CSV table of C-alpha atoms in Angstrom, one decimal:
chain,number,residue,atom,x,y,z
A,1,MET,CA,29.3,-9.6,-8.7
A,2,ASN,CA,29.0,-6.2,-9.6
A,3,THR,CA,28.2,-3.8,-7.1
A,4,ASP,CA,25.8,-2.1,-9.1
A,5,LEU,CA,23.8,-5.2,-9.7
A,6,LEU,CA,23.9,-6.0,-6.0
A,7,ARG,CA,22.0,-2.3,-5.9
A,8,ILE,CA,19.1,-3.9,-7.8
A,9,LEU,CA,19.3,-7.1,-6.7
A,10,PRO,CA,15.7,-7.7,-5.0
A,11,GLU,CA,14.3,-6.5,-8.8
A,12,VAL,CA,16.4,-8.6,-10.3
A,13,VAL,CA,15.3,-11.8,-8.3
A,14,LEU,CA,11.6,-10.7,-8.5
A,15,VAL,CA,11.1,-10.2,-12.1
A,16,VAL,CA,13.4,-13.9,-12.4
A,17,ALA,CA,10.9,-15.3,-10.9
A,18,GLY,CA,8.0,-13.6,-12.3
A,19,ILE,CA,9.5,-14.9,-15.6
A,20,LEU,CA,9.7,-18.7,-14.2
A,21,VAL,CA,6.3,-18.2,-13.6
A,22,MET,CA,5.1,-17.3,-17.4
A,23,LEU,CA,7.6,-20.3,-18.8
A,24,ILE,CA,6.3,-22.7,-16.2
A,25,ASP,CA,2.8,-21.3,-16.7
A,26,ALA,CA,2.7,-21.4,-20.7
A,27,ALA,CA,4.2,-25.4,-20.6
A,28,LEU,CA,1.5,-26.9,-18.7
A,29,PRO,CA,-1.0,-28.5,-20.1
A,30,PRO,CA,-3.9,-26.5,-20.7
A,31,ARG,CA,-6.4,-28.4,-18.0
A,32,ALA,CA,-3.7,-28.4,-15.3
A,33,GLN,CA,-4.2,-26.8,-12.1
A,34,ARG,CA,-1.6,-24.1,-12.0
A,35,ARG,CA,-2.2,-23.3,-8.4
A,36,GLY,CA,1.7,-25.1,-7.6
A,37,LEU,CA,3.4,-22.1,-9.2
A,38,ILE,CA,3.0,-20.5,-5.7
A,39,TRP,CA,5.7,-22.9,-5.0
A,40,VAL,CA,7.8,-20.3,-7.5
A,41,ALA,CA,6.1,-17.4,-6.8
A,42,ALA,CA,6.5,-17.2,-2.7
A,43,PRO,CA,10.5,-18.3,-2.4
A,44,GLY,CA,11.0,-16.3,-4.8
A,45,THR,CA,9.6,-12.8,-2.9
A,46,MET,CA,11.1,-14.9,0.4
A,47,LEU,CA,14.5,-14.4,-1.6
A,48,ALA,CA,13.9,-11.0,-2.5
A,49,LEU,CA,13.1,-9.8,0.8
A,50,TRP,CA,16.5,-11.7,2.2
A,51,VAL,CA,18.5,-10.3,-0.6
A,52,SER,CA,17.1,-7.1,0.6
A,53,LEU,CA,18.2,-7.7,4.4
A,54,ILE,CA,21.9,-8.1,3.0
A,55,GLN,CA,21.7,-5.2,0.9
A,56,LEU,CA,22.2,-3.9,4.8
A,57,ARG,CA,25.7,-4.9,4.4
A,58,LEU,CA,26.7,-2.6,1.4
A,59,ASP,CA,27.3,1.2,2.2
A,60,PRO,CA,25.2,3.5,0.7
A,61,GLY,CA,25.4,4.9,-2.6
A,62,THR,CA,24.2,4.7,-6.5
A,63,ALA,CA,25.2,2.8,-9.4
A,64,PHE,CA,24.0,3.1,-13.7
A,65,PHE,CA,25.3,6.4,-13.5
A,66,GLY,CA,23.1,7.8,-10.8
A,67,ALA,CA,19.9,6.3,-11.2
A,68,VAL,CA,19.1,3.8,-8.3
A,69,GLU,CA,20.5,4.3,-4.8
A,70,THR,CA,20.6,1.4,-1.8
A,71,SER,CA,20.3,2.8,1.6
A,72,PRO,CA,18.6,2.2,4.4
A,73,PHE,CA,15.6,4.5,3.0
A,74,THR,CA,15.5,2.2,0.3
A,75,ILE,CA,16.1,-0.9,2.2
A,76,PHE,CA,12.9,-0.5,4.7
A,77,PHE,CA,10.5,0.2,1.7
A,78,HIS,CA,11.8,-3.0,-0.2
A,79,VAL,CA,11.7,-5.0,3.0
A,80,LEU,CA,8.1,-3.9,3.6
A,81,ILE,CA,6.9,-3.9,-0.3
A,82,CYS,CA,8.5,-7.8,-0.1
A,83,GLY,CA,6.6,-9.0,2.7
A,84,ILE,CA,2.9,-7.4,2.2
A,85,VAL,CA,3.8,-9.0,-1.4
A,86,LEU,CA,4.4,-12.5,0.4
A,87,VAL,CA,1.2,-12.3,2.8
A,88,ALA,CA,-1.2,-11.5,-0.3
A,89,LEU,CA,0.4,-14.7,-2.2
A,90,LEU,CA,-0.4,-16.4,0.5
A,91,LEU,CA,-3.5,-15.2,1.0
A,92,ALA,CA,-4.6,-15.9,-3.0
A,93,TYR,CA,-2.6,-19.1,-2.9
A,94,ASP,CA,-5.9,-20.6,-0.5
A,95,THR,CA,-8.8,-18.1,-1.6
A,96,LEU,CA,-8.5,-18.0,-5.4
A,97,PRO,CA,-11.0,-20.6,-7.4
A,98,ARG,CA,-8.9,-24.1,-7.5
A,99,ASP,CA,-10.4,-24.7,-11.2
A,100,SER,CA,-9.0,-21.1,-12.3
A,101,HIS,CA,-6.3,-21.6,-15.6
A,102,HIS,CA,-5.3,-17.9,-14.7
A,103,GLN,CA,-3.0,-18.5,-11.7
A,104,GLY,CA,0.0,-18.1,-13.2
A,105,GLU,CA,-0.6,-14.6,-14.5
A,106,PHE,CA,-2.1,-13.6,-11.2
A,107,TYR,CA,1.5,-14.7,-9.7
A,108,ALA,CA,3.3,-13.3,-12.4
A,109,LEU,CA,1.5,-9.7,-12.5
A,110,VAL,CA,2.2,-9.4,-8.4
A,111,LEU,CA,6.0,-10.3,-8.8
A,112,PHE,CA,6.4,-7.8,-11.4
A,113,GLY,CA,4.5,-5.5,-10.1
A,114,ALA,CA,6.2,-5.5,-6.6
A,115,SER,CA,9.7,-5.4,-8.9
A,116,GLY,CA,8.5,-1.9,-10.1
A,117,MET,CA,7.1,-0.9,-6.5
A,118,CYS,CA,10.7,-1.8,-5.0
A,119,LEU,CA,12.3,0.2,-8.0
A,120,LEU,CA,10.3,3.0,-7.3
A,121,THR,CA,11.6,3.2,-3.9
A,122,GLY,CA,15.1,3.2,-4.9
A,123,ALA,CA,15.5,5.5,-8.1
A,124,VAL,CA,17.0,8.6,-7.7
A,125,GLU,CA,16.4,9.4,-11.8
A,126,LEU,CA,13.1,10.6,-12.4
A,127,LEU,CA,12.9,8.5,-15.8
A,128,VAL,CA,13.2,5.5,-13.3
A,129,VAL,CA,10.7,7.0,-11.5
A,130,PHE,CA,8.5,6.4,-14.3
A,131,ILE,CA,9.7,3.0,-16.3
A,132,ALA,CA,9.1,1.6,-12.1
A,133,LEU,CA,5.7,3.9,-11.8
A,134,GLU,CA,4.5,2.0,-14.9
A,135,ILE,CA,5.3,-1.0,-14.5
A,136,SER,CA,4.1,-1.4,-10.4
A,137,SER,CA,0.5,0.4,-12.7
A,138,ILE,CA,0.0,-1.7,-15.1
A,139,SER,CA,0.6,-5.0,-13.5
A,140,THR,CA,-2.2,-3.5,-10.8
A,141,TYR,CA,-4.3,-2.7,-13.5
A,142,ILE,CA,-4.9,-5.7,-14.6
A,143,LEU,CA,-5.3,-7.5,-11.7
A,144,ALA,CA,-7.8,-4.8,-10.7
A,145,GLY,CA,-10.1,-6.5,-13.2
A,146,TYR,CA,-9.1,-10.4,-12.5
A,147,ARG,CA,-12.9,-11.5,-11.9
A,148,LYS,CA,-13.7,-10.9,-15.5
A,149,HIS,CA,-16.7,-12.9,-15.2
A,150,THR,CA,-18.4,-9.9,-12.9
A,151,GLY,CA,-19.5,-6.8,-13.9
A,152,LYS,CA,-17.5,-4.8,-11.8
A,153,GLY,CA,-14.2,-6.3,-11.8
A,154,PRO,CA,-13.6,-5.2,-15.8
A,155,GLU,CA,-15.6,-2.0,-14.4
A,156,ALA,CA,-12.5,-1.8,-11.4
A,157,ALA,CA,-10.0,-2.0,-14.1
A,158,ILE,CA,-11.0,0.3,-16.9
A,159,LYS,CA,-11.8,3.3,-14.1
A,160,TYR,CA,-7.8,2.4,-12.3
A,161,PHE,CA,-6.7,2.4,-15.8
A,162,LEU,CA,-7.9,5.4,-17.5
A,163,LEU,CA,-7.7,7.6,-14.0
A,164,GLY,CA,-4.5,5.8,-13.1
A,165,SER,CA,-3.2,6.8,-16.9
A,166,PHE,CA,-4.5,10.5,-16.4
A,167,ALA,CA,-2.9,11.2,-13.2
A,168,THR,CA,0.5,9.6,-14.5
A,169,GLY,CA,0.3,11.7,-17.4
A,170,PHE,CA,0.3,14.6,-15.0
A,171,LEU,CA,3.7,13.4,-13.0
A,172,LEU,CA,5.3,13.0,-16.5
A,173,TYR,CA,4.7,16.4,-17.1
A,174,GLY,CA,5.7,17.4,-14.3
A,175,ILE,CA,9.4,15.7,-14.8
A,176,ALA,CA,9.5,17.8,-18.4
A,177,LEU,CA,8.9,20.9,-16.7
A,178,LEU,CA,12.1,19.7,-14.1
A,179,PHE,CA,13.5,19.6,-17.0
A,180,GLY,CA,13.0,22.4,-19.0
A,181,ALA,CA,13.9,24.3,-16.0
A,182,THR,CA,17.4,22.6,-14.5
A,183,GLY,CA,18.6,20.5,-17.6
A,184,THR,CA,18.2,17.0,-16.0
A,185,THR,CA,16.1,14.4,-14.5
A,186,GLN,CA,18.3,13.1,-11.4
A,187,ILE,CA,17.1,13.6,-8.0
A,188,TYR,CA,20.3,15.4,-6.3
A,189,GLU,CA,20.9,16.8,-9.5
A,190,ILE,CA,17.5,18.8,-9.6
A,191,ALA,CA,18.4,19.6,-5.6
A,192,ARG,CA,21.4,21.2,-6.2
A,193,LYS,CA,20.4,23.6,-9.5
A,194,ALA,CA,16.6,24.6,-7.6
A,195,ALA,CA,18.6,25.7,-4.5
A,196,SER,CA,20.7,28.3,-6.5
A,197,ALA,CA,18.1,28.8,-9.3
A,198,GLN,CA,17.0,32.6,-9.0
A,199,ASN,CA,13.7,31.8,-10.5
A,200,HIS,CA,11.4,28.8,-9.5
A,201,THR,CA,8.1,29.3,-11.3
A,202,PHE,CA,8.5,26.0,-13.3
A,203,ILE,CA,10.0,24.5,-10.8
A,204,VAL,CA,6.7,25.2,-8.7
A,205,LEU,CA,4.9,24.4,-11.5
A,206,ALA,CA,6.7,20.7,-11.8
A,207,LEU,CA,6.3,20.3,-8.2
A,208,MET,CA,2.3,20.4,-8.5
A,209,LEU,CA,2.0,18.4,-11.7
A,210,MET,CA,4.4,15.4,-9.9
A,211,LEU,CA,2.2,15.5,-6.2
A,212,VAL,CA,-1.0,15.3,-8.7
A,213,GLY,CA,0.2,12.2,-10.1
A,214,ILE,CA,1.7,11.0,-6.6
A,215,LEU,CA,-1.2,12.1,-4.3
A,216,PHE,CA,-3.1,10.2,-7.0
A,217,LYS,CA,-1.8,6.6,-6.6
A,218,VAL,CA,-2.2,7.4,-2.4
A,219,SER,CA,-5.7,8.0,-2.4
A,220,ALA,CA,-5.3,11.7,-1.1
A,221,ALA,CA,-8.2,13.4,-1.1
A,222,PRO,CA,-8.9,15.0,-3.8
A,223,PHE,CA,-7.6,12.1,-5.9
A,224,HIS,CA,-9.3,9.6,-4.1
A,225,VAL,CA,-12.4,8.7,-6.1
A,226,TRP,CA,-11.7,6.0,-7.7
A,227,THR,CA,-10.3,4.0,-4.9
A,228,PRO,CA,-13.9,2.6,-3.3
A,229,ASP,CA,-15.2,1.7,-6.9
A,230,VAL,CA,-11.7,-0.2,-7.6
A,231,TYR,CA,-11.8,-2.1,-4.3
A,232,GLU,CA,-15.9,-3.0,-4.8
A,233,GLY,CA,-14.9,-4.7,-8.2
A,234,ALA,CA,-11.2,-6.5,-7.9
A,235,PRO,CA,-11.0,-9.5,-6.0
A,236,SER,CA,-10.0,-9.0,-1.8
A,237,PRO,CA,-7.1,-10.0,-2.4
A,238,VAL,CA,-6.3,-7.8,-5.1
A,239,VAL,CA,-7.2,-5.1,-2.6
A,240,ALA,CA,-5.3,-6.6,0.1
A,241,LEU,CA,-2.0,-5.9,-2.1
A,242,LEU,CA,-3.9,-3.0,-4.0
A,243,SER,CA,-4.1,-1.0,-0.6
A,244,THR,CA,-1.0,-0.9,1.0
A,245,ALA,CA,2.9,-2.1,-1.4
A,246,PRO,CA,1.7,0.7,-4.2
A,247,LYS,CA,1.1,3.1,-1.5
A,248,ALA,CA,4.0,2.3,0.1
A,249,ALA,CA,6.4,2.9,-2.8
A,250,ALA,CA,4.4,6.0,-3.4
A,251,PHE,CA,4.4,7.9,-0.1
A,252,ALA,CA,8.4,6.7,-0.4
A,253,LEU,CA,8.4,8.4,-3.9
A,254,LEU,CA,6.6,11.2,-2.4
A,255,LEU,CA,9.1,11.5,0.5
A,256,ARG,CA,12.3,11.3,-1.7
A,257,VAL,CA,10.3,14.0,-3.7
A,258,LEU,CA,9.8,17.0,-1.3
A,259,TYR,CA,12.6,16.1,1.2
A,260,GLU,CA,15.1,15.3,-0.7
A,261,MET,CA,14.7,16.8,-4.3
A,262,LEU,CA,12.7,19.6,-3.2
A,263,PRO,CA,13.5,20.6,-0.1
A,264,ASP,CA,13.9,24.2,-0.4
A,265,LEU,CA,10.5,24.4,-1.0
A,266,ARG,CA,8.9,23.8,2.0
A,267,SER,CA,7.2,26.5,2.8
A,268,LEU,CA,5.0,26.1,-0.2
A,269,TRP,CA,4.4,22.2,-0.1
A,270,MET,CA,3.9,22.1,3.8
A,271,PRO,CA,0.8,24.1,3.7
A,272,LEU,CA,-0.7,22.1,0.7
A,273,LEU,CA,-0.1,19.0,2.3
A,274,TRP,CA,-1.8,20.1,5.4
A,275,VAL,CA,-5.0,21.2,3.2
A,276,VAL,CA,-4.4,17.4,1.5
A,277,ALA,CA,-4.3,15.5,4.8
A,278,ALA,CA,-6.7,17.3,6.7
A,279,ALA,CA,-9.1,16.9,3.7
A,280,SER,CA,-8.4,12.8,3.2
A,281,MET,CA,-9.3,12.8,7.0
A,282,THR,CA,-12.4,14.3,7.0
A,283,ILE,CA,-13.6,13.3,3.1
A,284,GLY,CA,-13.1,9.8,3.8
A,285,ASN,CA,-14.4,9.2,7.5
A,286,LEU,CA,-17.4,10.7,6.1
A,287,ALA,CA,-17.9,8.8,3.6
A,288,ALA,CA,-17.4,5.8,5.2
A,289,LEU,CA,-19.6,6.2,7.6
A,290,ARG,CA,-22.5,5.9,4.9
A,291,GLN,CA,-21.4,3.1,3.0
A,292,GLN,CA,-22.9,-0.3,4.0
A,293,ASN,CA,-20.6,-2.5,1.4
A,294,VAL,CA,-17.5,-3.6,3.7
A,295,LYS,CA,-15.1,-3.0,1.4
A,296,ARG,CA,-15.8,0.2,0.0
A,297,MET,CA,-16.1,1.4,3.8
A,298,LEU,CA,-12.2,0.1,4.4
A,299,ALA,CA,-12.1,2.0,0.7
A,300,TYR,CA,-12.9,5.1,2.3
A,301,SER,CA,-11.2,4.3,5.2
A,302,SER,CA,-7.8,4.2,3.4
A,303,ILE,CA,-8.6,7.5,2.2
A,304,ALA,CA,-8.5,8.9,5.3
A,305,HIS,CA,-5.7,6.3,6.5
A,306,ALA,CA,-3.7,8.5,3.9
A,307,GLY,CA,-4.5,11.5,5.7
A,308,TYR,CA,-3.6,10.1,9.0
A,309,LEU,CA,0.2,9.7,7.4
A,310,LEU,CA,0.7,12.9,5.6
A,311,ALA,CA,0.1,14.6,9.0
A,312,ALA,CA,3.4,13.4,9.8
A,313,PHE,CA,5.5,15.6,7.8
A,314,ALA,CA,2.9,18.7,6.9
A,315,GLY,CA,4.8,20.4,10.4
A,316,LEU,CA,8.2,20.7,10.6
A,317,ALA,CA,9.2,17.9,13.0
A,318,SER,CA,12.5,16.3,12.1
A,319,ASN,CA,11.0,13.1,13.0
A,320,GLY,CA,8.1,13.7,10.9
A,321,ILE,CA,10.0,10.7,8.2
A,322,ALA,CA,10.4,8.3,10.6
A,323,ALA,CA,6.4,8.4,12.2
A,324,ALA,CA,5.7,8.4,8.1
A,325,ALA,CA,7.6,5.3,7.7
A,326,PHE,CA,6.5,3.3,10.9
A,327,TYR,CA,2.8,4.2,10.0
A,328,ILE,CA,3.2,2.6,6.5
A,329,ALA,CA,4.5,-0.3,8.3
A,330,ALA,CA,1.8,-0.5,10.9
A,331,TYR,CA,-1.4,0.3,8.3
A,332,ALA,CA,-0.1,-2.2,6.1
A,333,ALA,CA,0.0,-5.3,8.5
A,334,MET,CA,-3.2,-4.4,10.5
A,335,ASN,CA,-4.4,-3.5,6.5
A,336,VAL,CA,-3.6,-7.0,4.9
A,337,GLY,CA,-5.0,-8.3,7.8
A,338,ILE,CA,-8.7,-7.8,7.8
A,339,PHE,CA,-8.8,-8.3,4.2
A,340,ALA,CA,-7.7,-11.4,4.4
A,341,VAL,CA,-10.4,-12.2,7.0
A,342,VAL,CA,-13.0,-10.2,4.6
A,343,THR,CA,-11.9,-12.5,2.0
A,344,LEU,CA,-12.4,-15.8,3.9
A,345,ILE,CA,-16.0,-14.3,5.1
A,346,SER,CA,-16.7,-12.8,2.3
A,347,GLY,CA,-15.7,-15.7,-0.1
A,348,TYR,CA,-13.5,-15.4,-3.6
A,349,ASP,CA,-17.5,-14.2,-5.1
A,350,GLU,CA,-18.0,-12.2,-2.1
A,351,HIS,CA,-21.2,-13.5,-1.4
A,352,LEU,CA,-21.8,-11.2,1.6
A,353,PRO,CA,-20.7,-7.8,0.6
A,354,LEU,CA,-23.0,-6.0,3.1
A,355,VAL,CA,-21.9,-5.3,6.6
A,356,ALA,CA,-25.3,-7.1,7.8
A,357,ASP,CA,-24.6,-10.1,6.0
A,358,PHE,CA,-21.3,-10.1,8.5
A,359,ARG,CA,-23.6,-10.6,11.2
A,360,GLY,CA,-23.4,-13.8,13.8
A,361,VAL,CA,-19.7,-14.3,12.5
A,362,MET,CA,-18.4,-14.8,15.5
A,363,TYR,CA,-21.2,-17.8,16.2
A,364,ARG,CA,-20.1,-19.3,12.8
A,365,SER,CA,-16.4,-19.0,13.4
A,366,PRO,CA,-15.2,-17.6,16.7
A,367,LEU,CA,-11.4,-17.2,15.5
A,368,LEU,CA,-12.2,-15.3,12.1
A,369,GLY,CA,-14.8,-12.9,14.1
A,370,SER,CA,-11.9,-12.6,17.1
A,371,LEU,CA,-9.1,-11.3,14.1
A,372,LEU,CA,-11.9,-9.0,12.8
A,373,ILE,CA,-12.8,-7.5,15.4
A,374,PHE,CA,-8.7,-7.2,16.8
A,375,PHE,CA,-7.7,-5.6,13.3
A,376,LEU,CA,-10.9,-3.3,13.9
A,377,ILE,CA,-9.3,-2.0,17.3
A,378,SER,CA,-6.2,-1.7,15.7
A,379,LEU,CA,-7.7,1.0,13.2
A,380,ILE,CA,-9.3,2.7,15.2
A,381,GLY,CA,-6.1,2.9,17.3
A,382,ILE,CA,-6.7,1.4,20.1
A,383,PRO,CA,-3.4,0.2,22.5
A,384,PHE,CA,-1.7,-2.6,22.1
A,385,THR,CA,-2.4,-2.4,18.7
A,386,GLY,CA,0.2,-1.1,15.8
A,387,GLY,CA,-2.6,1.3,14.8
A,388,PHE,CA,-1.7,3.5,18.5
A,389,PHE,CA,1.6,3.9,17.9
A,390,GLY,CA,1.4,4.4,14.1
A,391,LYS,CA,-0.8,7.2,15.1
A,392,PHE,CA,0.7,8.3,18.0
A,393,TYR,CA,3.8,9.0,16.5
A,394,SER,CA,2.0,10.5,13.4
A,395,PHE,CA,-0.1,13.2,15.1
A,396,SER,CA,3.1,13.8,18.3
A,397,ALA,CA,5.2,14.4,14.6
A,398,ALA,CA,2.1,17.1,13.8
A,399,VAL,CA,2.3,18.7,17.1
A,400,GLY,CA,6.2,18.8,17.2
A,401,GLY,CA,6.2,20.2,13.8
A,402,GLY,CA,3.5,23.2,14.7
A,403,ALA,CA,0.6,21.7,12.8
A,404,VAL,CA,-1.2,21.6,16.2
A,405,ILE,CA,-4.6,22.3,14.8
A,406,LEU,CA,-4.1,19.1,11.8
A,407,ALA,CA,-3.4,16.9,15.0
A,408,ILE,CA,-6.8,17.9,16.8
A,409,ILE,CA,-8.5,17.3,13.4
A,410,GLY,CA,-6.8,13.9,13.4
A,411,LEU,CA,-8.3,12.7,16.5
A,412,LEU,CA,-11.1,13.9,15.8
A,413,ASN,CA,-11.5,12.1,12.5
A,414,SER,CA,-10.3,9.0,14.8
A,415,GLY,CA,-13.4,9.0,16.6
A,416,VAL,CA,-16.0,9.4,14.0
A,417,ALA,CA,-13.9,6.4,12.8
A,418,ALA,CA,-14.6,4.9,15.5
A,419,ALA,CA,-18.2,4.8,14.9
A,420,TYR,CA,-18.0,3.0,12.0
A,421,TYR,CA,-16.0,0.3,12.7
A,422,LEU,CA,-17.4,-0.3,16.4
A,423,ARG,CA,-20.4,-1.2,14.0
A,424,LEU,CA,-19.1,-3.7,12.1
A,425,ALA,CA,-17.6,-5.4,15.3
A,426,VAL,CA,-21.0,-5.1,16.9
A,427,THR,CA,-22.0,-7.0,13.8
A,428,VAL,CA,-19.7,-9.8,14.2
A,429,ALA,CA,-20.8,-10.1,17.7
A,430,GLN,CA,-24.5,-10.3,17.3
A,431,LYS,CA,-26.5,-14.0,17.2
A,432,PRO,CA,-27.8,-14.5,13.8
A,433,GLU,CA,-30.9,-13.2,13.2
A,434,ASN,CA,-34.5,-15.1,14.1
A,435,GLY,CA,-35.3,-18.0,11.7
A,436,MET,CA,-32.1,-18.0,10.1
A,437,SER,CA,-30.7,-21.8,10.3
A,438,GLN,CA,-26.9,-21.8,11.5
A,439,ALA,CA,-26.6,-24.9,9.3
A,440,ALA,CA,-27.2,-22.9,6.3
A,441,LEU,CA,-25.0,-20.0,7.0
A,442,PRO,CA,-21.5,-21.0,5.6
A,443,VAL,CA,-18.7,-21.6,7.8
A,444,PRO,CA,-15.2,-20.3,6.1
A,445,GLN,CA,-12.4,-22.5,6.1
A,446,ILE,CA,-8.8,-21.6,7.1
A,447,GLY,CA,-6.3,-23.2,5.1
A,448,VAL,CA,-2.4,-23.5,5.7
A,449,ALA,CA,-1.2,-20.9,3.4
A,450,VAL,CA,-3.9,-18.5,4.7
A,451,GLY,CA,-3.3,-19.4,7.9
A,452,ALA,CA,-0.1,-18.5,7.7
A,453,ALA,CA,-0.7,-15.4,6.1
A,454,LEU,CA,-3.1,-14.1,9.1
A,455,LEU,CA,-0.4,-15.2,11.7
A,456,PHE,CA,2.3,-13.0,10.1
A,457,THR,CA,-0.7,-10.0,9.9
A,458,VAL,CA,-1.9,-10.7,13.7
A,459,GLY,CA,2.0,-11.0,14.9
A,460,ALA,CA,3.2,-8.1,13.0
A,461,THR,CA,0.1,-5.8,14.3
A,462,LEU,CA,1.0,-7.0,18.3
A,463,TRP,CA,4.8,-6.7,17.9
A,464,LEU,CA,4.0,-2.6,16.7
A,465,GLY,CA,2.3,-1.9,19.3
A,466,ILE,CA,3.7,-3.8,21.7
A,467,ALA,CA,7.2,-3.6,21.1
A,468,PRO,CA,7.8,-0.9,18.1
A,469,GLU,CA,10.8,-0.2,18.6
A,470,PRO,CA,12.9,-2.0,16.4
A,471,ILE,CA,10.7,-0.8,13.5
A,472,LEU,CA,10.7,2.6,14.9
A,473,ARG,CA,14.9,2.5,14.9
A,474,ALA,CA,14.8,1.2,11.6
A,475,ALA,CA,12.6,4.2,10.2
A,476,GLU,CA,14.5,6.8,12.2
A,477,ASN,CA,18.0,5.4,10.2
A,478,ALA,CA,15.8,5.6,6.7
A,479,ALA,CA,14.9,8.6,8.0
A,480,HIS,CA,18.3,9.7,8.2
A,481,ALA,CA,19.4,8.2,5.0
A,482,LEU,CA,16.4,10.1,3.4
A,483,GLN,CA,18.1,13.4,5.3
């Protein structure tokens, strides 16, 4: 097989699987159920994950005239993204309405979006970065408005689309300025020419514009305002995907832009990331304290976690990239897990959206109540969970890089976050209110697919908290490949 094709084989597999889903969907009778299309989407995602691991046998290098790259860095994020997508598909299979005739579209959009995210992590040509970002973004814009029968679904999609398009415009202007300043859009060529440039004015301006687009995608302050509305309006299975996979791809792009393309401007972008990390942690946690809607609370929590992650490379530590990569993996495991539990408890139409509605969950479903508390504990960062080591490595990298004050801000914010996480945990464990009939309360049903998704996320969160060495080693290899 052509070596160039081997280097983009995971993306090819995801695209082919998405096309097969669309063709089969179109061939089925109008009233036929589309749930069975999961047996095309899920195996396609598993094949893409396996192919990504096979790429470890390839020597690191580029393909298609230096447009895409295969290295331990790209493979780390390919495996992570494919794993998230697989769990999101399993979650959607058991939670989307059984009589919905749009499930084929759902699975196809998830697969196409995943192909864009994987391509984004491996792109070393800025025009390919833009194309990959748009493939990912357009899919997620549509998925955010999947619940068309509600008012909040279309509102979420429109807000996400308008603000996302505006942020992407900043990114594209930055790329244009870089081309004007260096005469190329290839990342390695830009790095070489920027290092020897006498005047960095246009390069600095281009970096600022690109950071607007990238920080929007990771929900970092002050580009976070879309997050709570989109999380509230989108179906919970979509939010499980939105809150993790696109952010992982965007963080991979951010690492590549800062450490690979413009490392000589470290004295400029490092203080900027310091401020963004501190603002994201503080704004996210303080806003989450006031939320009564569970999904909005978790949305502001994700903003804070973006700050925790940015703290890893807001200093001079050499292990900042590895710490950031590990944190992304840990956050993905626990966040997908908690949204899976929230989906089962609230239902697809989210009849129980508020924190108070979760009262007595432990009595209705001891398993789901225990899992929800477990994921909340991990998000707090209590030992023996992935969240603990994620924060530990991130703050250690900040301290090792000289950003001690930022690490202190992060620790204080973790204490603030514990307040609203524990508030939900206590509510879950409380007895139902007097007069509320136990028989009248809905008992969440755990299907085989969503059970597998929960098992995967719980296992990953525990593994990252008890034996993190293999993933940390993979993150370090990814960091070495990038540097």
